[in-house]
mmCIF file of C-alpha atoms in Angstrom:
data_model
loop_
_atom_site.group_PDB
_atom_site.id
_atom_site.type_symbol
_atom_site.label_atom_id
_atom_site.label_comp_id
_atom_site.label_asym_id
_atom_site.label_seq_id
_atom_site.Cartn_x
_atom_site.Cartn_y
_atom_site.Cartn_z
ATOM 1 C CA MET L 1 -11.660 32.670 -8.963
ATOM 2 C CA ALA L 2 -10.158 32.266 -12.435
ATOM 3 C CA SER L 3 -6.605 30.913 -12.541
ATOM 4 C CA THR L 4 -3.683 32.726 -14.165
ATOM 5 C CA SER L 5 -3.531 30.176 -16.988
ATOM 6 C CA TYR L 6 -7.257 30.590 -17.642
ATOM 7 C CA ASN L 7 -6.868 34.364 -17.770
ATOM 8 C CA GLU L 8 -3.911 34.084 -20.135
ATOM 9 C CA ARG L 9 -5.830 31.798 -22.471
ATOM 10 C CA ARG L 10 -8.867 34.075 -22.347
ATOM 11 C CA SER L 11 -6.642 37.011 -23.326
ATOM 12 C CA GLU L 12 -5.260 35.070 -26.314
ATOM 13 C CA ILE L 13 -8.766 34.258 -27.525
ATOM 14 C CA GLU L 14 -9.900 37.852 -27.110
ATOM 15 C CA THR L 15 -6.926 39.125 -29.105
ATOM 16 C CA TYR L 16 -7.576 36.649 -31.933
ATOM 17 C CA PHE L 17 -11.282 37.322 -32.345
ATOM 18 C CA ASP L 18 -11.126 41.057 -31.669
ATOM 19 C CA ARG L 19 -8.071 41.929 -33.756
ATOM 20 C CA THR L 20 -6.364 39.220 -35.763
ATOM 21 C CA ALA L 21 -9.437 37.670 -37.390
ATOM 22 C CA ALA L 22 -12.308 40.096 -36.884
ATOM 23 C CA ASP L 23 -12.723 40.686 -40.629
ATOM 24 C CA ALA L 24 -12.455 36.967 -41.370
ATOM 25 C CA TRP L 25 -15.175 36.126 -38.837
ATOM 26 C CA SER L 26 -17.344 38.929 -40.119
ATOM 27 C CA ALA L 27 -17.215 37.311 -43.571
ATOM 28 C CA LEU L 28 -17.529 33.750 -42.278
ATOM 29 C CA THR L 29 -20.739 34.561 -40.406
ATOM 30 C CA SER L 30 -22.332 36.334 -43.378
ATOM 31 C CA ASP L 31 -23.250 35.396 -46.938
ATOM 32 C CA ALA L 32 -20.012 36.857 -48.309
ATOM 33 C CA PRO L 33 -17.841 34.667 -50.570
ATOM 34 C CA VAL L 34 -15.165 32.810 -48.598
ATOM 35 C CA SER L 35 -12.399 30.294 -49.320
ATOM 36 C CA ARG L 36 -13.180 26.587 -49.648
ATOM 37 C CA ILE L 37 -11.713 25.981 -46.221
ATOM 38 C CA ARG L 38 -14.006 28.548 -44.663
ATOM 39 C CA GLN L 39 -16.974 27.201 -46.628
ATOM 40 C CA THR L 40 -16.629 23.888 -44.781
ATOM 41 C CA VAL L 41 -16.391 25.715 -41.463
ATOM 42 C CA ARG L 42 -19.432 27.846 -42.300
ATOM 43 C CA ALA L 43 -21.452 24.755 -43.236
ATOM 44 C CA GLY L 44 -20.366 22.953 -40.070
ATOM 45 C CA ARG L 45 -21.256 25.874 -37.838
ATOM 46 C CA ASP L 46 -24.651 26.199 -39.526
ATOM 47 C CA GLU L 47 -25.344 22.515 -38.861
ATOM 48 C CA MET L 48 -24.169 22.784 -35.265
ATOM 49 C CA ARG L 49 -26.320 25.856 -34.628
ATOM 50 C CA ALA L 50 -29.344 24.040 -36.039
ATOM 51 C CA THR L 51 -28.599 21.027 -33.825
ATOM 52 C CA LEU L 52 -28.424 23.085 -30.635
ATOM 53 C CA LEU L 53 -31.555 25.000 -31.546
ATOM 54 C CA SER L 54 -33.371 21.695 -32.078
ATOM 55 C CA TRP L 55 -32.548 20.758 -28.475
ATOM 56 C CA LEU L 56 -34.328 23.848 -27.142
ATOM 57 C CA PRO L 57 -38.110 24.232 -26.852
ATOM 58 C CA ALA L 58 -39.795 25.561 -29.994
ATOM 59 C CA ASP L 59 -41.441 28.227 -27.841
ATOM 60 C CA LEU L 60 -39.038 30.076 -25.542
ATOM 61 C CA THR L 61 -41.435 32.854 -24.595
ATOM 62 C CA GLY L 62 -40.823 33.913 -21.012
ATOM 63 C CA LEU L 63 -37.557 31.957 -20.778
ATOM 64 C CA LYS L 64 -34.052 33.362 -20.354
ATOM 65 C CA VAL L 65 -31.149 32.029 -22.415
ATOM 66 C CA LEU L 66 -27.432 32.738 -22.112
ATOM 67 C CA ASP L 67 -25.517 32.648 -25.396
ATOM 68 C CA ALA L 68 -22.008 32.170 -23.968
ATOM 69 C CA GLY L 69 -19.514 33.241 -26.610
ATOM 70 C CA CYS L 70 -22.123 34.737 -28.932
ATOM 71 C CA GLY L 71 -19.778 35.937 -31.681
ATOM 72 C CA THR L 72 -21.790 37.829 -34.277
ATOM 73 C CA GLY L 73 -25.085 36.777 -32.717
ATOM 74 C CA ALA L 74 -26.608 34.249 -35.144
ATOM 75 C CA PHE L 75 -27.703 31.863 -32.397
ATOM 76 C CA SER L 76 -29.007 34.708 -30.233
ATOM 77 C CA VAL L 77 -31.215 35.940 -33.049
ATOM 78 C CA GLU L 78 -32.778 32.517 -33.611
ATOM 79 C CA ALA L 79 -33.433 32.038 -29.887
ATOM 80 C CA ALA L 80 -34.990 35.506 -29.631
ATOM 81 C CA ARG L 81 -37.219 34.717 -32.623
ATOM 82 C CA ARG L 82 -38.674 31.929 -30.476
ATOM 83 C CA GLY L 83 -39.513 34.477 -27.787
ATOM 84 C CA ALA L 84 -36.483 34.125 -25.506
ATOM 85 C CA SER L 85 -34.906 36.851 -23.435
ATOM 86 C CA VAL L 86 -31.278 36.349 -24.493
ATOM 87 C CA VAL L 87 -28.121 37.529 -22.771
ATOM 88 C CA ALA L 88 -25.457 37.333 -25.482
ATOM 89 C CA ILE L 89 -21.885 37.746 -24.252
ATOM 90 C CA ASP L 90 -18.513 37.546 -25.976
ATOM 91 C CA LEU L 91 -14.913 38.511 -25.230
ATOM 92 C CA SER L 92 -14.579 40.469 -28.485
ATOM 93 C CA PRO L 93 -15.959 44.032 -28.503
ATOM 94 C CA THR L 94 -15.606 44.055 -32.293
ATOM 95 C CA LEU L 95 -17.787 40.978 -32.794
ATOM 96 C CA VAL L 96 -20.363 42.138 -30.252
ATOM 97 C CA GLU L 97 -20.650 45.485 -32.026
ATOM 98 C CA LEU L 98 -21.117 43.645 -35.324
ATOM 99 C CA ALA L 99 -23.802 41.510 -33.679
ATOM 100 C CA ARG L 100 -25.620 44.649 -32.558
ATOM 101 C CA GLU L 101 -25.454 46.060 -36.082
ATOM 102 C CA ARG L 102 -26.892 42.845 -37.558
ATOM 103 C CA GLN L 103 -29.661 42.473 -34.976
ATOM 104 C CA PRO L 104 -33.093 42.402 -36.669
ATOM 105 C CA THR L 105 -35.755 44.800 -35.470
ATOM 106 C CA ASP L 106 -38.619 42.275 -35.484
ATOM 107 C CA LEU L 107 -37.691 40.029 -32.539
ATOM 108 C CA ALA L 108 -40.513 40.972 -30.133
ATOM 109 C CA PRO L 109 -41.526 39.518 -27.746
ATOM 110 C CA GLY L 110 -38.003 38.091 -27.648
ATOM 111 C CA HIS L 111 -35.048 40.411 -27.213
ATOM 112 C CA ILE L 112 -31.244 40.334 -26.941
ATOM 113 C CA ASP L 113 -28.995 41.986 -24.391
ATOM 114 C CA PHE L 114 -25.527 42.067 -25.988
ATOM 115 C CA ARG L 115 -22.580 42.325 -23.603
ATOM 116 C CA VAL L 116 -18.781 42.287 -23.798
ATOM 117 C CA GLY L 117 -17.053 40.061 -21.259
ATOM 118 C CA ASP L 118 -16.154 36.603 -20.005
ATOM 119 C CA MET L 119 -18.909 34.022 -20.453
ATOM 120 C CA ALA L 120 -18.650 33.147 -16.753
ATOM 121 C CA SER L 121 -19.003 36.771 -15.614
ATOM 122 C CA VAL L 122 -22.796 36.415 -15.404
ATOM 123 C CA GLU L 123 -22.616 34.561 -12.096
ATOM 124 C CA GLY L 124 -25.537 35.606 -9.930
ATOM 125 C CA GLU L 125 -27.989 35.858 -12.841
ATOM 126 C CA SER L 126 -30.534 33.114 -13.407
ATOM 127 C CA PHE L 127 -31.098 31.379 -16.751
ATOM 128 C CA ASP L 128 -33.321 28.613 -18.030
ATOM 129 C CA TYR L 129 -30.779 27.511 -20.642
ATOM 130 C CA VAL L 130 -27.108 28.155 -21.369
ATOM 131 C CA VAL L 131 -25.670 27.546 -24.833
ATOM 132 C CA ALA L 132 -21.900 27.623 -25.385
ATOM 133 C CA MET L 133 -21.341 26.866 -29.056
ATOM 134 C CA ASP L 134 -17.636 26.557 -29.900
ATOM 135 C CA SER L 135 -16.565 28.721 -26.970
ATOM 136 C CA VAL L 136 -15.299 26.401 -24.214
ATOM 137 C CA ILE L 137 -13.742 24.490 -27.120
ATOM 138 C CA HIS L 138 -10.669 26.744 -26.801
ATOM 139 C CA TYR L 139 -9.922 25.814 -23.179
ATOM 140 C CA ASP L 140 -8.299 22.750 -21.667
ATOM 141 C CA PRO L 141 -10.653 20.201 -20.059
ATOM 142 C CA GLN L 142 -10.093 21.421 -16.509
ATOM 143 C CA HIS L 143 -10.967 25.025 -17.312
ATOM 144 C CA ALA L 144 -13.864 24.065 -19.585
ATOM 145 C CA VAL L 145 -15.448 22.025 -16.778
ATOM 146 C CA GLU L 146 -14.772 24.802 -14.257
ATOM 147 C CA VAL L 147 -16.617 27.296 -16.473
ATOM 148 C CA LEU L 148 -19.589 24.926 -16.729
ATOM 149 C CA GLU L 149 -19.583 24.498 -12.951
ATOM 150 C CA ARG L 150 -19.611 28.260 -12.431
ATOM 151 C CA LEU L 151 -22.549 28.635 -14.784
ATOM 152 C CA ALA L 152 -24.496 25.612 -13.523
ATOM 153 C CA ALA L 153 -25.425 27.089 -10.157
ATOM 154 C CA ASN L 154 -27.821 29.523 -11.813
ATOM 155 C CA VAL L 155 -29.264 27.416 -14.653
ATOM 156 C CA ARG L 156 -32.718 25.882 -14.243
ATOM 157 C CA CYS L 157 -33.031 23.403 -17.115
ATOM 158 C CA ALA L 158 -30.046 22.606 -19.330
ATOM 159 C CA MET L 159 -26.620 23.598 -20.597
ATOM 160 C CA LEU L 160 -25.677 22.867 -24.197
ATOM 161 C CA PHE L 161 -22.029 23.114 -25.183
ATOM 162 C CA THR L 162 -19.618 21.852 -27.803
ATOM 163 C CA PHE L 163 -16.137 20.366 -27.586
ATOM 164 C CA ALA L 164 -13.510 19.173 -30.047
ATOM 165 C CA PRO L 165 -13.449 15.361 -29.851
ATOM 166 C CA ARG L 166 -9.955 13.903 -29.839
ATOM 167 C CA THR L 167 -9.669 11.737 -32.963
ATOM 168 C CA PRO L 168 -6.668 10.752 -35.143
ATOM 169 C CA LEU L 169 -8.234 12.498 -38.131
ATOM 170 C CA LEU L 170 -8.747 15.726 -36.198
ATOM 171 C CA ALA L 171 -5.125 15.649 -35.026
ATOM 172 C CA VAL L 172 -3.929 15.362 -38.627
ATOM 173 C CA MET L 173 -6.246 18.136 -39.768
ATOM 174 C CA HIS L 174 -4.931 20.450 -37.045
ATOM 175 C CA ALA L 175 -1.362 19.739 -38.120
ATOM 176 C CA VAL L 176 -2.190 20.423 -41.761
ATOM 177 C CA GLY L 177 -4.161 23.513 -40.748
ATOM 178 C CA GLY L 178 -0.972 25.052 -39.392
ATOM 179 C CA LEU L 179 0.255 25.263 -42.976
ATOM 180 C CA PHE L 180 -2.672 27.399 -44.122
ATOM 181 C CA PRO L 181 -2.500 31.179 -44.475
ATOM 182 C CA ARG L 182 -2.997 32.885 -41.113
ATOM 183 C CA GLY L 183 -6.362 34.276 -42.205
ATOM 184 C CA ASP L 184 -7.745 30.748 -42.534
ATOM 185 C CA ARG L 185 -6.625 29.654 -39.078
ATOM 186 C CA ALA L 186 -8.576 29.722 -35.845
ATOM 187 C CA PRO L 187 -6.936 29.983 -32.418
ATOM 188 C CA ALA L 188 -5.834 26.542 -31.297
ATOM 189 C CA ILE L 189 -8.727 24.495 -30.031
ATOM 190 C CA VAL L 190 -8.071 21.841 -27.425
ATOM 191 C CA PRO L 191 -9.178 18.354 -28.504
ATOM 192 C CA ILE L 192 -10.626 16.374 -25.597
ATOM 193 C CA GLY L 193 -11.102 12.635 -25.312
ATOM 194 C CA GLU L 194 -14.827 12.009 -24.961
ATOM 195 C CA LYS L 195 -14.373 9.422 -22.203
ATOM 196 C CA ARG L 196 -12.083 11.739 -20.254
ATOM 197 C CA LEU L 197 -14.514 14.650 -20.592
ATOM 198 C CA HIS L 198 -17.471 12.609 -19.383
ATOM 199 C CA GLY L 199 -15.397 11.446 -16.426
ATOM 200 C CA ASP L 200 -14.449 15.017 -15.548
ATOM 201 C CA LEU L 201 -18.076 16.114 -15.784
ATOM 202 C CA ALA L 202 -19.274 13.231 -13.613
ATOM 203 C CA SER L 203 -16.710 13.975 -10.898
ATOM 204 C CA ALA L 204 -17.127 17.769 -10.862
ATOM 205 C CA PRO L 205 -18.670 18.803 -7.508
ATOM 206 C CA GLY L 206 -20.533 21.699 -9.097
ATOM 207 C CA LEU L 207 -22.261 19.335 -11.526
ATOM 208 C CA ALA L 208 -23.444 16.740 -9.012
ATOM 209 C CA ASP L 209 -27.082 17.606 -9.766
ATOM 210 C CA TRP L 210 -26.607 17.295 -13.523
ATOM 211 C CA GLN L 211 -26.669 14.401 -15.968
ATOM 212 C CA ARG L 212 -25.669 13.906 -19.589
ATOM 213 C CA GLY L 213 -28.332 14.077 -22.241
ATOM 214 C CA ARG L 214 -28.093 14.136 -26.006
ATOM 215 C CA SER L 215 -24.871 14.161 -28.002
ATOM 216 C CA HIS L 216 -24.211 14.845 -31.682
ATOM 217 C CA ARG L 217 -21.018 15.200 -33.725
ATOM 218 C CA VAL L 218 -20.760 17.500 -36.740
ATOM 219 C CA LYS L 219 -18.016 16.915 -39.314
ATOM 220 C CA SER L 220 -17.729 19.282 -42.248
ATOM 221 C CA GLY L 221 -14.339 19.513 -43.914
ATOM 222 C CA PHE L 222 -12.077 21.310 -41.463
ATOM 223 C CA TYR L 223 -14.843 21.717 -38.897
ATOM 224 C CA THR L 224 -15.288 18.970 -36.316
ATOM 225 C CA SER L 225 -17.228 19.635 -33.147
ATOM 226 C CA GLN L 226 -19.428 17.629 -30.820
ATOM 227 C CA ALA L 227 -22.520 18.908 -29.058
ATOM 228 C CA CYS L 228 -23.255 17.756 -25.527
ATOM 229 C CA GLU L 229 -26.331 18.317 -23.385
ATOM 230 C CA LEU L 230 -26.251 18.533 -19.597
ATOM 231 C CA ARG L 231 -29.630 18.548 -17.868
ATOM 232 C CA ARG L 232 -30.431 19.381 -14.258
ATOM 233 C CA ARG L 233 -31.873 16.267 -12.649
ATOM 234 C CA GLU L 234 -34.804 18.119 -11.118
ATOM 235 C CA ALA L 235 -35.778 19.338 -14.588
ATOM 236 C CA ASN L 236 -36.076 15.734 -15.793
ATOM 237 C CA SER L 237 -38.256 14.626 -12.872
ATOM 238 C CA GLY L 238 -40.592 17.605 -12.975
#
């Protein structure tokens, strides 16, 4: 059961991406000209997407992938091109509709099922992989880990997610970012100490059968995010 604070935070994120910054994110995730600030974010997100894709099998035919917080669908498209059956879900109806409009027609045998909703609302469905790129990054550590626990029960191989690493430089950049025009701001992300996060993951009851895998940090101007891989232990021994 989601807590009140989690629901409140989820509502804030939905409002930002669906109303306040829908046009900005439409431009950011396209080839349209953007400000220098957004150029660094675009480049960072492109690098992060490529990193997460490199951690998935080259051939995903017959496998099911959850794109948790799919935005305008760039990751979903690349996974489907590898043959995956993708469930792409996001809180923002506006961004999901844009993702549907941008969806290529040549994805077979892969395909994408776009949905509007909470990333954890797919409980009960089974997936081979879950990818949460810059989505749990907006929640505090407790809620981020709880979301991963809720998803983990129905994931066969691995979960890939990103978090904002707590660093002095990132703290300064966030403070400076508050001075930028509203259109260049993102909803507040929650920096997490890497040691604290790993401790929370290790002690989470719902992740007892999981272990940490690869990790990679992307820094590009005002974009800083760290990818983390969690793998089901049985998947490593099979």
